[in-house]
Coordinates of C-alpha atoms in Angstrom, one line a residue:
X165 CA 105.5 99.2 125.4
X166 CA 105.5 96.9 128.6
X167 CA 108.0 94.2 128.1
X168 CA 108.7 91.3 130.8
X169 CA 110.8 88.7 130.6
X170 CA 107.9 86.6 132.7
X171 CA 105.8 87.1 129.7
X172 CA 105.7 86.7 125.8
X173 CA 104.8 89.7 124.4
X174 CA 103.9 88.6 120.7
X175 CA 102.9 92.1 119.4
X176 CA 102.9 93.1 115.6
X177 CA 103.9 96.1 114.1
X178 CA 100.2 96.8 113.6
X179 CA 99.4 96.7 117.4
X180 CA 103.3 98.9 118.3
X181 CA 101.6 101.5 115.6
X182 CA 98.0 102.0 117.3
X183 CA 99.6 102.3 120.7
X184 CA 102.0 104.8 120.0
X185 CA 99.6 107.2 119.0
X186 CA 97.4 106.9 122.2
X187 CA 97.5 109.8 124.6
X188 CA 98.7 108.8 127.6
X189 CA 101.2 106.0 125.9
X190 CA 104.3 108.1 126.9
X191 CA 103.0 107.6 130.7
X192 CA 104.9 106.0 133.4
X193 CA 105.0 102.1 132.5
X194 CA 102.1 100.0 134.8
X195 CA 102.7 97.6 137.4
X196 CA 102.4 94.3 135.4
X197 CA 100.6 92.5 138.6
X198 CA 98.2 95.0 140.0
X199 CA 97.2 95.5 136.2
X200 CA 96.9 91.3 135.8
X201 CA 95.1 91.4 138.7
X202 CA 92.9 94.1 137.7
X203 CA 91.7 92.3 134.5
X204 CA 88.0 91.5 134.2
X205 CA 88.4 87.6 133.6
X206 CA 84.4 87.0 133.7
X207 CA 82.4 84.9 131.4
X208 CA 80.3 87.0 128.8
X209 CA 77.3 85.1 129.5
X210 CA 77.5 86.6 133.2
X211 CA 76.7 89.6 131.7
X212 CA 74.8 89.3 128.2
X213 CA 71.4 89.6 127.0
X214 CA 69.7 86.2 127.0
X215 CA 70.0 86.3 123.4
X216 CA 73.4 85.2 123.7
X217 CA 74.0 81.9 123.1
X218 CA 77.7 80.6 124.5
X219 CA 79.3 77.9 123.0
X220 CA 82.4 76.4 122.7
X221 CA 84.6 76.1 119.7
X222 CA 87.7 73.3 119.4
X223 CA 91.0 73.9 116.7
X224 CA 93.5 71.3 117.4
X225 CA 94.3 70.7 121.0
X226 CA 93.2 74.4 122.4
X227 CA 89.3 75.6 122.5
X228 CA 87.9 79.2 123.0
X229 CA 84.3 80.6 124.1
X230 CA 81.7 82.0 121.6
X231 CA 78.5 83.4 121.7
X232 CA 76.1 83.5 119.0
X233 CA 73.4 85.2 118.0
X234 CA 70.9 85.4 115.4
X235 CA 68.5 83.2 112.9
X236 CA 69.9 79.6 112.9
X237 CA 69.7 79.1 109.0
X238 CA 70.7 82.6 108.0
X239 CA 74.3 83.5 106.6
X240 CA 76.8 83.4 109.3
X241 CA 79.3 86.7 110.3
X242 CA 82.4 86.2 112.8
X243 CA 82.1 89.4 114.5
X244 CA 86.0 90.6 116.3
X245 CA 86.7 92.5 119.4
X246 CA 88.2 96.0 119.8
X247 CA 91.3 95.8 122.0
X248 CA 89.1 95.9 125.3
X249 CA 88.2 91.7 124.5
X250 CA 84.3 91.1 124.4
X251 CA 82.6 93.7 126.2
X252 CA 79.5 95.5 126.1
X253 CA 80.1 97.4 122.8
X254 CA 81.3 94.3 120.6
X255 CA 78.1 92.8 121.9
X256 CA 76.2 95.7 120.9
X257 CA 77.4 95.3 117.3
X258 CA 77.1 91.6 117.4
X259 CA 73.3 92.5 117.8
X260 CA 72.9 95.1 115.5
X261 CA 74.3 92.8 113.2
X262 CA 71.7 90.0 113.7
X263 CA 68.6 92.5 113.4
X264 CA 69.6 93.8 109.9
X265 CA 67.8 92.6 107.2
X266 CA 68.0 89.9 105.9
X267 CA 69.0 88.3 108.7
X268 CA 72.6 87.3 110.1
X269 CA 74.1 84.9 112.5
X270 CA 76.5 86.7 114.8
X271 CA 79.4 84.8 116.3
X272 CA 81.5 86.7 118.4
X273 CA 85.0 83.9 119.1
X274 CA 86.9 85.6 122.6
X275 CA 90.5 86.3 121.4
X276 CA 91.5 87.0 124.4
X277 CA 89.7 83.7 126.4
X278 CA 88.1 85.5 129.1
X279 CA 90.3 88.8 129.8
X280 CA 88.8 92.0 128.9
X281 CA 90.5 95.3 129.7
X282 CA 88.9 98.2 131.9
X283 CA 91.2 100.8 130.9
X284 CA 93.8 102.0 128.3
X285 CA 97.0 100.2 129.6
X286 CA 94.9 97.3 130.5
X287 CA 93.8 97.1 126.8
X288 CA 97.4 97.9 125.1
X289 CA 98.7 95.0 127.1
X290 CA 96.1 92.7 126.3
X291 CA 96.7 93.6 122.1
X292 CA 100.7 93.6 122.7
X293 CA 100.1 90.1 123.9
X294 CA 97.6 88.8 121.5
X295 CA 98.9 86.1 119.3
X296 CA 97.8 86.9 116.1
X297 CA 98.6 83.8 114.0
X298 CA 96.6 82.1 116.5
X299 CA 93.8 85.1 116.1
X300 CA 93.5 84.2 112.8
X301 CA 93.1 80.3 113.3
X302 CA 90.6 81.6 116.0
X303 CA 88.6 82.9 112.4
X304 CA 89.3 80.0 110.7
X305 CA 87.6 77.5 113.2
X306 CA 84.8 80.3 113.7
X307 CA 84.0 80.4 110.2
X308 CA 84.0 76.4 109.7
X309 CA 81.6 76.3 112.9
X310 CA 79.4 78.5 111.2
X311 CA 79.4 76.9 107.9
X312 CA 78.8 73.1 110.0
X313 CA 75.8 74.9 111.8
X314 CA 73.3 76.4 109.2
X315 CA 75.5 79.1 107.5
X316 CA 75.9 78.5 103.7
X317 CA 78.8 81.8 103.6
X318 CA 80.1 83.5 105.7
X319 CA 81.8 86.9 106.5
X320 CA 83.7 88.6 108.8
X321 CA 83.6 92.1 110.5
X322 CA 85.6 93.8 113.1
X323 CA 86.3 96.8 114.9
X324 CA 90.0 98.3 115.8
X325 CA 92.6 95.1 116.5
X326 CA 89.5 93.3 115.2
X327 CA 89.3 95.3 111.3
X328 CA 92.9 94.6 111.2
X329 CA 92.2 90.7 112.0
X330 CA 89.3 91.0 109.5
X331 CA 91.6 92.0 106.6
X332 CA 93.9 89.7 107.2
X333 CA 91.4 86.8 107.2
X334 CA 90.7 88.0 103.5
X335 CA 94.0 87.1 102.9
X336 CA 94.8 84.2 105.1
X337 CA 91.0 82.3 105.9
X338 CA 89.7 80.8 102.3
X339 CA 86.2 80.0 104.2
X340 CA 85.9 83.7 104.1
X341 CA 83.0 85.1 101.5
X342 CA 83.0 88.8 102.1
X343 CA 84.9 90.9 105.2
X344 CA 84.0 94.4 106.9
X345 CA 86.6 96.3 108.4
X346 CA 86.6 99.2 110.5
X347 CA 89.4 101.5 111.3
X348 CA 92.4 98.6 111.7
X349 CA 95.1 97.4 109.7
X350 CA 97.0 94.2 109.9
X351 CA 100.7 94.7 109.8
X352 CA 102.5 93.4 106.6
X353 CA 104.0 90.5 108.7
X354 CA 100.8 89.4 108.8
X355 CA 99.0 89.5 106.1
X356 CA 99.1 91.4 102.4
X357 CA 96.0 92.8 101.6
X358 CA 97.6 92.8 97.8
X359 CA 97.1 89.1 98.0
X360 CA 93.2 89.7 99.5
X361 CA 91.1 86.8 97.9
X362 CA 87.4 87.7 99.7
X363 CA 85.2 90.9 98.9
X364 CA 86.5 93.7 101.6
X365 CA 85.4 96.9 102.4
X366 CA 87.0 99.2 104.5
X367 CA 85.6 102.5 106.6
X368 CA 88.0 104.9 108.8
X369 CA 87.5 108.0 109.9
X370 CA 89.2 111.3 108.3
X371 CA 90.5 112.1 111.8
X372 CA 92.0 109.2 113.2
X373 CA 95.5 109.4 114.3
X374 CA 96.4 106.2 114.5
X375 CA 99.8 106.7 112.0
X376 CA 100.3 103.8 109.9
X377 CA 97.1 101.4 112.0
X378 CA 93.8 103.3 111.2
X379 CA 95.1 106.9 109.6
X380 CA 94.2 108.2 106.3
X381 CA 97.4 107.2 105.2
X382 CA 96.8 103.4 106.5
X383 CA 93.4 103.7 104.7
X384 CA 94.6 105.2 101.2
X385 CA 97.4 102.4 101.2
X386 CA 95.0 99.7 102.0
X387 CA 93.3 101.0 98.8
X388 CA 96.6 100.4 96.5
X389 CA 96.5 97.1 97.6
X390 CA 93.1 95.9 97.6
X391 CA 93.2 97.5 94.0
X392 CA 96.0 94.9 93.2
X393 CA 94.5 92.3 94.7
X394 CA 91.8 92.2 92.1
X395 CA 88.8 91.4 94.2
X396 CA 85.9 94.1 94.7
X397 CA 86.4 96.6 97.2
X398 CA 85.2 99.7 98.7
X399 CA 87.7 101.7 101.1
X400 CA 85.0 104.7 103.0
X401 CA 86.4 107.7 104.9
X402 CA 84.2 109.5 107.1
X403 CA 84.8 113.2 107.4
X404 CA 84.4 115.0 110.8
X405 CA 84.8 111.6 112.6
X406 CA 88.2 109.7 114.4
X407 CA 88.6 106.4 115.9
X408 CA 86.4 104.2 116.9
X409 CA 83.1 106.5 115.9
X410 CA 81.1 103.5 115.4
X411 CA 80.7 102.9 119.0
X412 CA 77.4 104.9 120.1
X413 CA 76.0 103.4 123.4
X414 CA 76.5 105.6 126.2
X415 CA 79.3 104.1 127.9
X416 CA 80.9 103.6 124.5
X417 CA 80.2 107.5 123.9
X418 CA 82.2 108.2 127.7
X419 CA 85.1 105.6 126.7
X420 CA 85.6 107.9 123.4
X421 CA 85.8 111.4 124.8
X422 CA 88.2 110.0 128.1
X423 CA 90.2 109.0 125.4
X424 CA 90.3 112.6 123.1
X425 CA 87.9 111.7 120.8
X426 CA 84.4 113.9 121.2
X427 CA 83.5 113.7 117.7
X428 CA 79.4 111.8 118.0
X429 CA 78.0 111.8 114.0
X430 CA 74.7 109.6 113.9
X431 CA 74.7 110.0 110.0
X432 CA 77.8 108.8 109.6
X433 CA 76.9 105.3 111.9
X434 CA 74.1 104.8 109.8
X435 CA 75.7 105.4 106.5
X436 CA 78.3 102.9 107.5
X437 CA 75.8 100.3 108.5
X438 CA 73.9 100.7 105.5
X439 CA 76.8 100.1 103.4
X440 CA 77.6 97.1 105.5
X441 CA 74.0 95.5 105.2
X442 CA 74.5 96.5 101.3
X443 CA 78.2 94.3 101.3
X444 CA 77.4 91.6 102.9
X445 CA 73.9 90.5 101.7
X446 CA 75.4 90.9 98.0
X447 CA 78.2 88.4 99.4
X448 CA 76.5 86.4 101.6
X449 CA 73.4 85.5 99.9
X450 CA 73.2 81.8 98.7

């Protein structure tokens, strides 16, 4: 891991775990200034779809960017970033999301206000520094926004770093109705998934080698403790497929296999979305 004295590093053991296992994370240590200054610090809305609406959201005396998308009145889902911030892919889902039926209201909140990371190191230093306390209030003052603007419940998904956050706001957010994780999660010091009090269900893939962040040993101990939390859950695991195997646009497809991972299953995409749009329309509806 990068550590400076210049700059709080407020990684979990959740984040320590996922990096370890990346390939080239026993590589010479980055230059902490040309990588900084490599950063693309741009405004979503430079680059989205018109669809995207961006708006901003205020907790206490900080604020963050958002950008919504989907039927006003329809049941609101705080949708979380991979490690790389809000780039082209969590927009992709964010939009998938709002065109199944019935009908959702995407919010994507920027964890990471602004920074998104173009390439491996990039994104490991971006998650080692992630505060994710504050990640989670992030959720919190996502979800109220939604609820204030049309939403009558509301869930939340995410993707890597984003699954884990989604687990933990089961635990942590009580304006969560239902959560969707994929392949993340959070570490015990940050939330207990025994002490889950929102619908959750979980999908990792049988080859991930994330040890102890997205494996299918982090999966079958999620299980345990969802089972002793006493709320309904469903933990999937998706044989053939690793990390990250929901991400099926093109560049999405080129990120994967730079990164060891060549495994492309449609089915198993769809199957996972279907079971989504089966989760969270039983939780969600009014």
């Amino acid at each position: 891991m990068l550590a400076s004295a210049a700059i709080n590093l407020r990684s979990s053991s959740a984040s320590r775990a996922f990096s370890k296992a990346l390939p080239n994370s026993t590589a010479a240590p980055f230059s902490l200034v040309r990588t900084l200054s490599r950063f693309s610090v741009r405004s979503m809305a430079d680059s989205a779809a018109a669809p995207f609406k961006k708006i901003q959201i205020h907790r206490g005396d900080t604020a963050f960017d958002a950008y919504v998308v989907g039927k006003e009145d329809a049941p609101g889902i705080v949708v979380l970033q991979e490690w790389w911030g809000v780039d082209f892919e969590i927009k992709n889902h964010a939009m998938k999301i709002s065109q199944l039926a019935p009908g959702f209201k995407a919010l994507i909140p920027d964890l990471y206000r602004g920074k998104v990371g173009l390439d491996v190191a990039e994104a490991q230093h971006l998650m080692d520094g992630l505060d994710w306390q504050g990640a989670v209030k992030d959720i919190q003052a996502s979800a109220n926004w939604l609820k204030a603007n049309g939403s009558k419940k509301v869930g939340v998904t995410g993707f890597c770093l984003g699954g884990a956050l989604s687990i933990a706001s089961s635990v942590l957010v009580p304006e969560v109705d239902a959560v969707v994780a994929f392949y993340g999660v959070p570490s015990s010091e940050l939330a207990d998934p025994a002490k889950a009090k929102a619908p959750v269900q979980a999908h990792f893939g049988e080859l991930d080698n994330y040890v102890g962040f997205s494996d299918v040993g982090a999966a079958k101990s999620l299980e345990e403790k969802l089972k002793a939390s006493g709320i309904p859950y469903e933990v999937h695991i998706y044989p053939g497929n690793g990390h990250a195997f929901m991400n099926r646009s093109q560049e999405g497809v080129k990120r994967r296999k730079n990164m060891g991972m060549p495994d492309e299953d449609e089915a198993a995409v769809q199957l996972a979305w279907s079971r989504f749009e089966l989760w969270m329309t039983r939780y969600l509806s009014a």
